[in-house]
PDB file of C-alpha atoms and ligand atoms in Angstrom:
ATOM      1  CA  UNK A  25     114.537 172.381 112.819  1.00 91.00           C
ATOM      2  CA  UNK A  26     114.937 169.538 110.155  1.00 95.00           C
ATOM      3  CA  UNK A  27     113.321 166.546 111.200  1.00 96.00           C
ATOM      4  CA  UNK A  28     114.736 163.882 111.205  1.00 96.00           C
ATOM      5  CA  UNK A  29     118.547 165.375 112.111  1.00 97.00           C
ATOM      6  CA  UNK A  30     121.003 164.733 114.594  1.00 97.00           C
ATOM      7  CA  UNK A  31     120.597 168.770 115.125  1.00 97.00           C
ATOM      8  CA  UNK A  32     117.186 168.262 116.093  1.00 98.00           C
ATOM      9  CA  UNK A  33     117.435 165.454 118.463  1.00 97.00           C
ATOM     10  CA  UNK A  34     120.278 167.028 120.383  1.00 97.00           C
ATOM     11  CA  UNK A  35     118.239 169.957 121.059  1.00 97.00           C
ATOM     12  CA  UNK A  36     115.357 167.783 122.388  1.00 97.00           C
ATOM     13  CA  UNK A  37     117.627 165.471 124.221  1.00 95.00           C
ATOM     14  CA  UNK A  38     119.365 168.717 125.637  1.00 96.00           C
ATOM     15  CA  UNK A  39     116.017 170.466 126.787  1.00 96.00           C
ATOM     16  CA  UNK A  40     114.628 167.476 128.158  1.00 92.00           C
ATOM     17  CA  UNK A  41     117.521 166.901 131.014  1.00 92.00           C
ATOM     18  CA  UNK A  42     117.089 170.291 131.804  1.00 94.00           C
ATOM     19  CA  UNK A  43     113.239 169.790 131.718  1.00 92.00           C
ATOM     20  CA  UNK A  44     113.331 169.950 135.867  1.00 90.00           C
ATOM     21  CA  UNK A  45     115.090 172.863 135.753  1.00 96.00           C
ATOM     22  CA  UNK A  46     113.781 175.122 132.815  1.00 96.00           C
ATOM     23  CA  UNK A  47     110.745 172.773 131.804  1.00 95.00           C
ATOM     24  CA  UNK A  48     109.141 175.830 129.431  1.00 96.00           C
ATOM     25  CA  UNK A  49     111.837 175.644 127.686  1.00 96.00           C
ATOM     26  CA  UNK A  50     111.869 172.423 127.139  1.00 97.00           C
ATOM     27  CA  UNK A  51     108.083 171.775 126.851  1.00 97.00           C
ATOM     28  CA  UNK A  52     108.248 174.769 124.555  1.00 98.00           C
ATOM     29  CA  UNK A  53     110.306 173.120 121.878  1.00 98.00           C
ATOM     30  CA  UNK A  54     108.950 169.534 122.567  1.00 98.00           C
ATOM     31  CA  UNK A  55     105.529 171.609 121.170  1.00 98.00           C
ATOM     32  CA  UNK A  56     106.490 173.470 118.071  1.00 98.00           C
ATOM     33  CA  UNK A  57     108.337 170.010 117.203  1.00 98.00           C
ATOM     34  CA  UNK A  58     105.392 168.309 117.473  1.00 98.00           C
ATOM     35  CA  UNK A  59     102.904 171.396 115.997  1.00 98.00           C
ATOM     36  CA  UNK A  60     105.708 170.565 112.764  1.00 98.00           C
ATOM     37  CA  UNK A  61     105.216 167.252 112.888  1.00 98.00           C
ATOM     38  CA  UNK A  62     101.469 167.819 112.411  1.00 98.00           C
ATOM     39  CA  UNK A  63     101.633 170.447 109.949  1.00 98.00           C
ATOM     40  CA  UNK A  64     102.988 167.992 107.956  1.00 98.00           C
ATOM     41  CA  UNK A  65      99.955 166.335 107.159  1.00 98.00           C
ATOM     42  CA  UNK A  66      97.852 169.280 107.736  1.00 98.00           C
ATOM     43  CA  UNK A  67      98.037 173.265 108.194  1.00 98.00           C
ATOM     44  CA  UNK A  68      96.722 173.695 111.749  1.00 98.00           C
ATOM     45  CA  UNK A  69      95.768 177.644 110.976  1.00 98.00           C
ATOM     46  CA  UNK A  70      91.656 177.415 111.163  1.00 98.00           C
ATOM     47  CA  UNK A  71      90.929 174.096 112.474  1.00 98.00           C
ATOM     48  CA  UNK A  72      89.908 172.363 115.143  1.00 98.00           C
ATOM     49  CA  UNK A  73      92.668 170.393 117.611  1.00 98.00           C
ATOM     50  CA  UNK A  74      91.216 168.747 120.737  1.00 98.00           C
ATOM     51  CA  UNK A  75      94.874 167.560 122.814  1.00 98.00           C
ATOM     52  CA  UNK A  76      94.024 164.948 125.343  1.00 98.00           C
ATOM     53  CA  UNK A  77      95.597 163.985 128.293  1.00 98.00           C
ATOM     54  CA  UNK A  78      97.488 167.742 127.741  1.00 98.00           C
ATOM     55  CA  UNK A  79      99.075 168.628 131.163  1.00 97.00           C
ATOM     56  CA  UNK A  80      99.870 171.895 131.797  1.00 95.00           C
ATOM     57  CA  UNK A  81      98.725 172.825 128.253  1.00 97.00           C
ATOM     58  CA  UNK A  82     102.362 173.748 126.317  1.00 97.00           C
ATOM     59  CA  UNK A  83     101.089 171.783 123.370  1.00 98.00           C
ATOM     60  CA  UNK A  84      97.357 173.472 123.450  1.00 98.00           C
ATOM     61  CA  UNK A  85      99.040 176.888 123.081  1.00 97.00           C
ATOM     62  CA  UNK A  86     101.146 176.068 120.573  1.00 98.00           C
ATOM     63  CA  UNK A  87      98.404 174.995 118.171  1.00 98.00           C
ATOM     64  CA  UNK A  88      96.718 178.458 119.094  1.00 98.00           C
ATOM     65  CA  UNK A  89      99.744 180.248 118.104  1.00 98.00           C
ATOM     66  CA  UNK A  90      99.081 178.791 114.929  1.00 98.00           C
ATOM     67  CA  UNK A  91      96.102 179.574 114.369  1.00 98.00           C
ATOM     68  CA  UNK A  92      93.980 176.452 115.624  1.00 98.00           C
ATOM     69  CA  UNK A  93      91.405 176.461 117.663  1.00 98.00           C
ATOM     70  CA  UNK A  94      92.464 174.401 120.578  1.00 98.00           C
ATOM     71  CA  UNK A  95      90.935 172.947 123.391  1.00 98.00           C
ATOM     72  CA  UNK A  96      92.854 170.914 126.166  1.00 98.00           C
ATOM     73  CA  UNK A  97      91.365 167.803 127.663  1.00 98.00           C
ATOM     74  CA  UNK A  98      92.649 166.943 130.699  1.00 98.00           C
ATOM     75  CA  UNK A  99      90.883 164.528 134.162  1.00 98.00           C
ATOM     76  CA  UNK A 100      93.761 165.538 137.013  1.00 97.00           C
ATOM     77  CA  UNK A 101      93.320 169.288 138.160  1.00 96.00           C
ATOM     78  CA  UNK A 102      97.265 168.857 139.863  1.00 96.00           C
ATOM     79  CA  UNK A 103      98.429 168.734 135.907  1.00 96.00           C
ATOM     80  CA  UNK A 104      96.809 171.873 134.969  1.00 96.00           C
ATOM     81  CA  UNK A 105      98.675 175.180 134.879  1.00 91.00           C
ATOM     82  CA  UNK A 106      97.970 177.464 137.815  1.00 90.00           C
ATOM     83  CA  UNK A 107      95.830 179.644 135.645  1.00 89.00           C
ATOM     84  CA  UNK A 108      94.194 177.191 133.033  1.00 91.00           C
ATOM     85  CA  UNK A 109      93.747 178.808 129.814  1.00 88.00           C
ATOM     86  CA  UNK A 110      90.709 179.250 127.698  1.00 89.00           C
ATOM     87  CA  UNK A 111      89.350 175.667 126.051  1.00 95.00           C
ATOM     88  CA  UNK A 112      90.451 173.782 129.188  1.00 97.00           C
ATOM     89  CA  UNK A 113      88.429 171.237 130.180  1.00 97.00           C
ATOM     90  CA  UNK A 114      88.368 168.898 132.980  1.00 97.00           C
ATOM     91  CA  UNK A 115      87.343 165.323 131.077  1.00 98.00           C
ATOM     92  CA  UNK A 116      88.844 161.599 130.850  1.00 98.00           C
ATOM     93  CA  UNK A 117      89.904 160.640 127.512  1.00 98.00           C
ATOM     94  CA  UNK A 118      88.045 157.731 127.707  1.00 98.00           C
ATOM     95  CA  UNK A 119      84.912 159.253 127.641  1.00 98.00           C
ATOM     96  CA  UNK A 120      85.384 163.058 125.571  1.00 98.00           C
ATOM     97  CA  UNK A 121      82.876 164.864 125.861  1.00 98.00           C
ATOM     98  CA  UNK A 122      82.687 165.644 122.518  1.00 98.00           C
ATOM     99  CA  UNK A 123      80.286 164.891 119.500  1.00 98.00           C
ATOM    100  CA  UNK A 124      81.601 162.482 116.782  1.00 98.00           C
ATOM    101  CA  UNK A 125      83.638 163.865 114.232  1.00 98.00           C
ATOM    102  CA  UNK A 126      84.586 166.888 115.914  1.00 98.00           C
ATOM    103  CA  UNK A 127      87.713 167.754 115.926  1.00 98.00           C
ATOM    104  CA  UNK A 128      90.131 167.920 112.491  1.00 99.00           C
ATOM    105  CA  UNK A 129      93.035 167.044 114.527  1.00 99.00           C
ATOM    106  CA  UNK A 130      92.836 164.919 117.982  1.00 99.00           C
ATOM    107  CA  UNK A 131      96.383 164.829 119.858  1.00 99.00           C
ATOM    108  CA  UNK A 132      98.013 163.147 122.222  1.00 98.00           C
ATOM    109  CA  UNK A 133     101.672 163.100 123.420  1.00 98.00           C
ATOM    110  CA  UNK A 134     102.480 160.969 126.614  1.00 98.00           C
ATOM    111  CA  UNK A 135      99.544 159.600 127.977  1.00 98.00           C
ATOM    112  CA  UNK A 136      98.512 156.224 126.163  1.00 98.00           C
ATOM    113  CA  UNK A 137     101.362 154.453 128.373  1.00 98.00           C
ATOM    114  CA  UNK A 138      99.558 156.175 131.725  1.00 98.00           C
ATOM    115  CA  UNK A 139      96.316 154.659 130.962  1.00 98.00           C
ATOM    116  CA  UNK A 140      95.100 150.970 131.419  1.00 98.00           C
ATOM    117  CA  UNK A 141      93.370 150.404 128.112  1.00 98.00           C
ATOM    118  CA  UNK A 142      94.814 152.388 125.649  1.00 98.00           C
ATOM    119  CA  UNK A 143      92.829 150.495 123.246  1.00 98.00           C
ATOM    120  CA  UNK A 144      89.584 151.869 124.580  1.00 98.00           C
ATOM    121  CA  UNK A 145      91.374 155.557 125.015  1.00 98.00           C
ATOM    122  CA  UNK A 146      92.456 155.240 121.360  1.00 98.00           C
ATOM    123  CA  UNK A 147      88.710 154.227 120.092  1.00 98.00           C
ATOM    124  CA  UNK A 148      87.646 157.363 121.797  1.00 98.00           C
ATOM    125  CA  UNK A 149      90.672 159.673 120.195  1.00 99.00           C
ATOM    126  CA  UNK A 150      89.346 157.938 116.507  1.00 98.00           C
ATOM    127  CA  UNK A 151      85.191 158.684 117.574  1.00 98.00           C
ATOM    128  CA  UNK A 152      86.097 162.295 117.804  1.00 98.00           C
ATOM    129  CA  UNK A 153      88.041 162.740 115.002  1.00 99.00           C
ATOM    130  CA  UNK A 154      86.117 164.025 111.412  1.00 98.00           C
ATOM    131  CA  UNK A 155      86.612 161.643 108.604  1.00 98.00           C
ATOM    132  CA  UNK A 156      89.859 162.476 106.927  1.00 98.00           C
ATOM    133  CA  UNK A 157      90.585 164.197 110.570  1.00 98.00           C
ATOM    134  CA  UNK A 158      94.310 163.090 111.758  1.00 98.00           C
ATOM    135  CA  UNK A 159      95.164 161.354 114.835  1.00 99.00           C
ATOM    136  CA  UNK A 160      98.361 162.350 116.995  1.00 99.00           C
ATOM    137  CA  UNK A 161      99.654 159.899 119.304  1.00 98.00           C
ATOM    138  CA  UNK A 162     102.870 159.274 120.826  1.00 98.00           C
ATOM    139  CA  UNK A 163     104.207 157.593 123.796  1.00 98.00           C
ATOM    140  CA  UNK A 164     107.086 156.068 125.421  1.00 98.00           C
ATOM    141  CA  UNK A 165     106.766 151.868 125.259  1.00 98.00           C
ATOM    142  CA  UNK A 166     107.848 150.192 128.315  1.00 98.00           C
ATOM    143  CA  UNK A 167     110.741 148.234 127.220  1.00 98.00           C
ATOM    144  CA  UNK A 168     112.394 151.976 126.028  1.00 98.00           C
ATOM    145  CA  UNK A 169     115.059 152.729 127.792  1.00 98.00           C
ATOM    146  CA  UNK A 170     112.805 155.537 129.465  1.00 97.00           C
ATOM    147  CA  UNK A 171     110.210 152.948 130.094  1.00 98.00           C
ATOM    148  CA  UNK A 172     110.133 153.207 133.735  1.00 98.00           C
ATOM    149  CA  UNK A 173     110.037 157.151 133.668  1.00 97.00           C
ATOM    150  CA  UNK A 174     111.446 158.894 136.997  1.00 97.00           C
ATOM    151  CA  UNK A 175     112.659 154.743 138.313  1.00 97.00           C
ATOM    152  CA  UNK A 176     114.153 154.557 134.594  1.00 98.00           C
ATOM    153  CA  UNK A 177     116.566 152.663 133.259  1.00 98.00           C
ATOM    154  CA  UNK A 178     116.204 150.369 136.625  1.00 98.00           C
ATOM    155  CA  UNK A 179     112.986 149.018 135.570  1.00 98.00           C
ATOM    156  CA  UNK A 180     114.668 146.418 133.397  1.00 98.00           C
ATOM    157  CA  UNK A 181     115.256 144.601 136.651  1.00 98.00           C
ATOM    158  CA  UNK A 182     111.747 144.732 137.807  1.00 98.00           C
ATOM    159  CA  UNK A 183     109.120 147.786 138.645  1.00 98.00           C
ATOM    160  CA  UNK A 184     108.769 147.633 142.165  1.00 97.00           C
ATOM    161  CA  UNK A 185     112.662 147.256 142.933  1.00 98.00           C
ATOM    162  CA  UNK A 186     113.323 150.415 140.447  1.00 98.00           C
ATOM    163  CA  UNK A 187     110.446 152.534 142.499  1.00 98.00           C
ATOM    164  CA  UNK A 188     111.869 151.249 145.935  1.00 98.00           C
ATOM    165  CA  UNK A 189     115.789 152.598 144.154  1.00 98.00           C
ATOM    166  CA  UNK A 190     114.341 155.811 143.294  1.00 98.00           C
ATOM    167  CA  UNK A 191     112.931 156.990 146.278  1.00 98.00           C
ATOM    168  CA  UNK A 192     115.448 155.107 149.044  1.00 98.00           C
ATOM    169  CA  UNK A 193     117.913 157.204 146.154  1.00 98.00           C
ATOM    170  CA  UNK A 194     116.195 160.381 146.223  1.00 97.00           C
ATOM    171  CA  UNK A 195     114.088 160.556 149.485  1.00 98.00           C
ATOM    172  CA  UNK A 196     110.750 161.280 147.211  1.00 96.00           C
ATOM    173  CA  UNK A 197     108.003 159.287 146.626  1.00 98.00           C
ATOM    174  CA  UNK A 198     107.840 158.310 143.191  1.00 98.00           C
ATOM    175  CA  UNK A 199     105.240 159.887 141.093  1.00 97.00           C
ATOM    176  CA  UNK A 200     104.476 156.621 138.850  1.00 98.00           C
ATOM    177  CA  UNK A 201     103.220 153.181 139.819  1.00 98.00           C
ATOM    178  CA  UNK A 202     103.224 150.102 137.763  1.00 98.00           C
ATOM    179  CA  UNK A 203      99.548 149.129 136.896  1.00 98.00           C
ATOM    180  CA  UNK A 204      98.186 152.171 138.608  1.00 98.00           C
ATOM    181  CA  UNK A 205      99.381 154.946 136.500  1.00 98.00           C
ATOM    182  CA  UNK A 206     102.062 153.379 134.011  1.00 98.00           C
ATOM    183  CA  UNK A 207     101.446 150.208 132.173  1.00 98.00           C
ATOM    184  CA  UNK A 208     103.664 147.865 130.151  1.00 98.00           C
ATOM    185  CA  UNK A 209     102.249 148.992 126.582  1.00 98.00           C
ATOM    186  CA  UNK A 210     104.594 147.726 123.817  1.00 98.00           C
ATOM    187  CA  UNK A 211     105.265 148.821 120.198  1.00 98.00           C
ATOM    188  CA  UNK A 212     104.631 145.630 118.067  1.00 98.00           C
ATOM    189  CA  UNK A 213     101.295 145.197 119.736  1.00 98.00           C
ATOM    190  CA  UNK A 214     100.008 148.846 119.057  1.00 98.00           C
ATOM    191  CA  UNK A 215     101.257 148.503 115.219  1.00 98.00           C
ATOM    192  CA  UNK A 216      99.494 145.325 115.090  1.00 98.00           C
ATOM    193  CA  UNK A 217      96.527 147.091 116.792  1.00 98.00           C
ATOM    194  CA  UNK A 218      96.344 149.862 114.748  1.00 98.00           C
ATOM    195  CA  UNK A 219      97.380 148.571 111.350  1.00 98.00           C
ATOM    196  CA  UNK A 220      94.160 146.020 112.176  1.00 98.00           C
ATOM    197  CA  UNK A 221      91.638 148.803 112.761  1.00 98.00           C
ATOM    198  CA  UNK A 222      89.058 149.147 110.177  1.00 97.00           C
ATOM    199  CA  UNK A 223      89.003 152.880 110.999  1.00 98.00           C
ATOM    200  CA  UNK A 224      92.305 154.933 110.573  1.00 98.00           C
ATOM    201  CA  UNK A 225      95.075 154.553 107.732  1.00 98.00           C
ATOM    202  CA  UNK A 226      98.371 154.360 108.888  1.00 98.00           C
ATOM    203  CA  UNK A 227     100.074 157.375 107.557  1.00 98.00           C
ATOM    204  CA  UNK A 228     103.324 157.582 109.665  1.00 98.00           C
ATOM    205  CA  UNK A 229     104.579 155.063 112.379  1.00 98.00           C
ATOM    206  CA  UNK A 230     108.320 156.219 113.500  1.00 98.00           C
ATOM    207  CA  UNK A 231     110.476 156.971 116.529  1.00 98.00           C
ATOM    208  CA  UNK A 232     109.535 160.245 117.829  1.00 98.00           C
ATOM    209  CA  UNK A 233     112.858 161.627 118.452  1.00 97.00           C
ATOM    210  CA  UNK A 234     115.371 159.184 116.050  1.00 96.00           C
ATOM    211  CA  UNK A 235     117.960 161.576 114.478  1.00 96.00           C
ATOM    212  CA  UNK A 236     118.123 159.308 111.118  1.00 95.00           C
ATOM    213  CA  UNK A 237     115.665 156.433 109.355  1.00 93.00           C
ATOM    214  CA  UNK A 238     112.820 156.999 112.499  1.00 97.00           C
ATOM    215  CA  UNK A 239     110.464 154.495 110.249  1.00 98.00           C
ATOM    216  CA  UNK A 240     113.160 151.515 109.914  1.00 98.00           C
ATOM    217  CA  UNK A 241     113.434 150.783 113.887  1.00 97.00           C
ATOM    218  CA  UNK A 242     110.081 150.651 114.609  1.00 98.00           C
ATOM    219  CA  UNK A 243     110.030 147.958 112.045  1.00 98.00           C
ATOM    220  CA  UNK A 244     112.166 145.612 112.983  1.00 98.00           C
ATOM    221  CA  UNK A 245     110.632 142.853 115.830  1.00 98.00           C
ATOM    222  CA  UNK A 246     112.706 142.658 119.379  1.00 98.00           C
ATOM    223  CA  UNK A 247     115.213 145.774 118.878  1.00 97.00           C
ATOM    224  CA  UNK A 248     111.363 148.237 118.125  1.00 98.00           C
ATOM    225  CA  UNK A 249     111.015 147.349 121.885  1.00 98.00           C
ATOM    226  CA  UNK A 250     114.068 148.701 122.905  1.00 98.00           C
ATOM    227  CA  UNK A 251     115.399 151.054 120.343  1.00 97.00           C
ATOM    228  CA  UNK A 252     112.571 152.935 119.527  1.00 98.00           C
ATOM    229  CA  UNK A 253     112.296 155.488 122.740  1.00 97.00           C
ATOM    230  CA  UNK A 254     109.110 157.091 121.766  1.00 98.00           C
ATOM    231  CA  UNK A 255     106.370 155.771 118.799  1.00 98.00           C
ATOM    232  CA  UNK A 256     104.486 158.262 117.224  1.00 98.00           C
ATOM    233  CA  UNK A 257     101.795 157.265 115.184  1.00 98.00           C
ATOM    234  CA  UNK A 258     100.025 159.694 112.655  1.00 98.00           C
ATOM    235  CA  UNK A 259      96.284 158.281 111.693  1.00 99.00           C
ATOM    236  CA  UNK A 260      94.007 159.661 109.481  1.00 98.00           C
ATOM    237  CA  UNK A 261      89.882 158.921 110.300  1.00 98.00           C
ATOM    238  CA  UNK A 262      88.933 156.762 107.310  1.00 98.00           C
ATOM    239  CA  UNK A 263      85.780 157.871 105.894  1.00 92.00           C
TER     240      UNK A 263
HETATM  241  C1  LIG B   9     103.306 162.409 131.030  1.00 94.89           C
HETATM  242  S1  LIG B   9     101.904 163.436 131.112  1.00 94.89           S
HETATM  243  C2  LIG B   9     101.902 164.096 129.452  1.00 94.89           C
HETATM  244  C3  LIG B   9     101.435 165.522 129.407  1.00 94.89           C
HETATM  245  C4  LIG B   9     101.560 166.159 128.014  1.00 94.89           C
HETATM  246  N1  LIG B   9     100.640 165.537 127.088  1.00 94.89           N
HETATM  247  C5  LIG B   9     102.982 166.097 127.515  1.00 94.89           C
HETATM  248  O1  LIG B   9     103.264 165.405 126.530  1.00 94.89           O
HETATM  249  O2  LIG B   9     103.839 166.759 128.126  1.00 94.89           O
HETATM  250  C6  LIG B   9     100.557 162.295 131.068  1.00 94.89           C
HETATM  251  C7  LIG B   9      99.218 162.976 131.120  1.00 94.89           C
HETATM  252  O3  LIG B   9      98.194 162.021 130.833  1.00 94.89           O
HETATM  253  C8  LIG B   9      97.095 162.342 131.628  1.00 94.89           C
HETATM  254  N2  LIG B   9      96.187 161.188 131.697  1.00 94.89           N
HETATM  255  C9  LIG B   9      96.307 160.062 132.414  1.00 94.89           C
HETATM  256  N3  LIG B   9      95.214 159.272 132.268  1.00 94.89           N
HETATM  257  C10 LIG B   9      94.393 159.925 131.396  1.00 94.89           C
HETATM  258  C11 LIG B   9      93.104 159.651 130.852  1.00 94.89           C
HETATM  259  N4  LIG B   9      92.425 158.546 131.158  1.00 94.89           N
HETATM  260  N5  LIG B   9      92.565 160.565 130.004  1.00 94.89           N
HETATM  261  C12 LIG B   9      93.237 161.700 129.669  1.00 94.89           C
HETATM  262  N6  LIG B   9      94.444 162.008 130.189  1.00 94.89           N
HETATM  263  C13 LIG B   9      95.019 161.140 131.029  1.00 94.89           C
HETATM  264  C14 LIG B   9      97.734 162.698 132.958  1.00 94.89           C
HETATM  265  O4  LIG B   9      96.848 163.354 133.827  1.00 94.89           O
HETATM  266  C15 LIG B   9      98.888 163.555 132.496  1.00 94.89           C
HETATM  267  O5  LIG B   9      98.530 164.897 132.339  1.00 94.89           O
END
C-alpha cells in the first residue's frame, strides 16, 4: 500500500480496533508496513535484522519472509508466542547480547515508551548496529492521544485516575503502569536527543501512521506532542 495515503492508514486504523479480536491480522499488516518502510532505505533480502523488544515475533517473521536473517530479542517469556520461533532469544535491550556492529538493520516498534531510559536502550540499539547499518524505532509519545494505551484517552486527566477508570470500567487489571512499565517519553525531546547524537544521521523522522505530510507534524513544537500518534525515526550508524 502507498505510504503515506489515506488508503493506507484506514487499513491500519481498521486492523488495529480489531487487533483484540483478529490480532494476526492486524499484527500481520502492521509488519509488512513496517518491512516497506525499511526497504526503503535498504533491501532486507540477505542481511542481518536483530528486532528488539519483538513480542510475539510478527515483525521477526516478516523480515524472514523477505529474505533476512532475523533474530527476535525479547526479556518477558509471557510476550513470546507459544512456540517461539528460530532466532528467539530471551535478552533485555539494554544489554544485547550481541557484538558491535552486528546487525545491518536493528528494529524496534513499541517498546522505547515501555522502558525507563530509552536513552540508554537507544545507545544499545546504535552499539549493535554496523556502520552505515539503519536503526528502526517507533513508538507512541505520551501526550498522543494513545498515550495512556489500554487507560487511553483518560490519561490526559492524570495516570492513576485513567488506570483506576479502566479497570472499575472493565473489571481487569490493567496491563500498564505509569513509571513501571510506561513512561512519559515525548517527541521534541527524542528529536532533540537524537538529532544531538554524534552517532546516527537522521534520515527520516515522521508520524508512523499520518495519511498525508507525516514529516511536517512532527515538526511543529506543542501540536508534535499531540498530533503525531506514533514517531518513527529511521537512523543510519555513522561511520
Ligand atoms: C507494546 S509491546 C511491542 C511488541 C512489538 N514490538 C510490536 O510492535 O507489536 C512492548 C514490548 O517491549 C518489550 N520490552 C519492554 N522492556 C524492554 C526492554 N528493556 N528490552 C527489550 N524489550 C522490552 C515488552 O516485553 C514488549 O514485548
Amino acid at each position: 500500500m502507498k505510504d503515506p495515503s489515506l488508503r493506507r492508514s484506514l487499513a491500519l486504523f481498521r486492523a488495529f480496533m480489531r487487533e483484540q479480536a483478529d490480532p494476526a491480522a492486524a499484527y500481520e499488516l502492521l509488519a509488512r508496513d513496517a518491512a516497506d518502510q525499511v526497504e526503503r532505505y535498504m533491501k532486507l533480502d540477505g542481511r542481518i535484522v536483530v528486532d528488539v523488544g519483538g513480542g510475539s515475533g510478527y515483525f521477526t517473521r516478516e523480515f524472514r519472509r523477505r529474505g533476512a536473517r532475523g533474530y527476535l530479542f525479547e526479556p518477558d517469556l509471557a510476550e513470546l508466542a507459544a512456540k517461539p520461533g528460530e532466532g528467539t532469544v530471551l535478552a533485555d535491550g539494554y544489554l544485547l547480547p550481541l557484538a558491535t556492529g552486528a546487525a545491518d538493520v536493528c528494529f524496534s516498534s513499541n517498546v522505547l515508551e515501555h522502558v525507563a531510559d530509552p536513552r540508554t536502550f537507544l545507545s544499545e540499539m546504535v552499539r549493535v548496529t554496523r556502520p552505515g547499518g539503519l536503526i528502526y524505532v517507533s513508538f507512541t509519545n505520551w501526550l498522543s492521544p494513545w498515550g495512556g494505551h489500554e487507560w487511553a484517552p483518560w490519561h490526559y486527566l492524570g495516570a492513576e485516575r485513567a488506570r483506576a477508570r479502566f479497570e472499575r470500567r472493565t473489571g481487569r487489571a490493567a496491563k500498564h503502569r505509569l513509571g513501571e512499565n510506561l513512561f512519559t517519553i515525548g517527541v521534541g525531546p527524542t528529536l532533540r536527543h537524537v538529532r544531538a547524537r554524534g552517532d546516527v544521521d537522521v534520515l527520516s523522522a515522521r508520524s508512523r501512521y499520518w495519511p498525508v505530510l507525516p514529516e511536517i507534524v512532527p515538526r511543529v513544537p506543542g501540536l508534535r506532542e499531540f498530533a503525531t500518534w506514533n514517531l518513527l525515526l529511521i537512523l543510519r550508524r555513522c561511520p
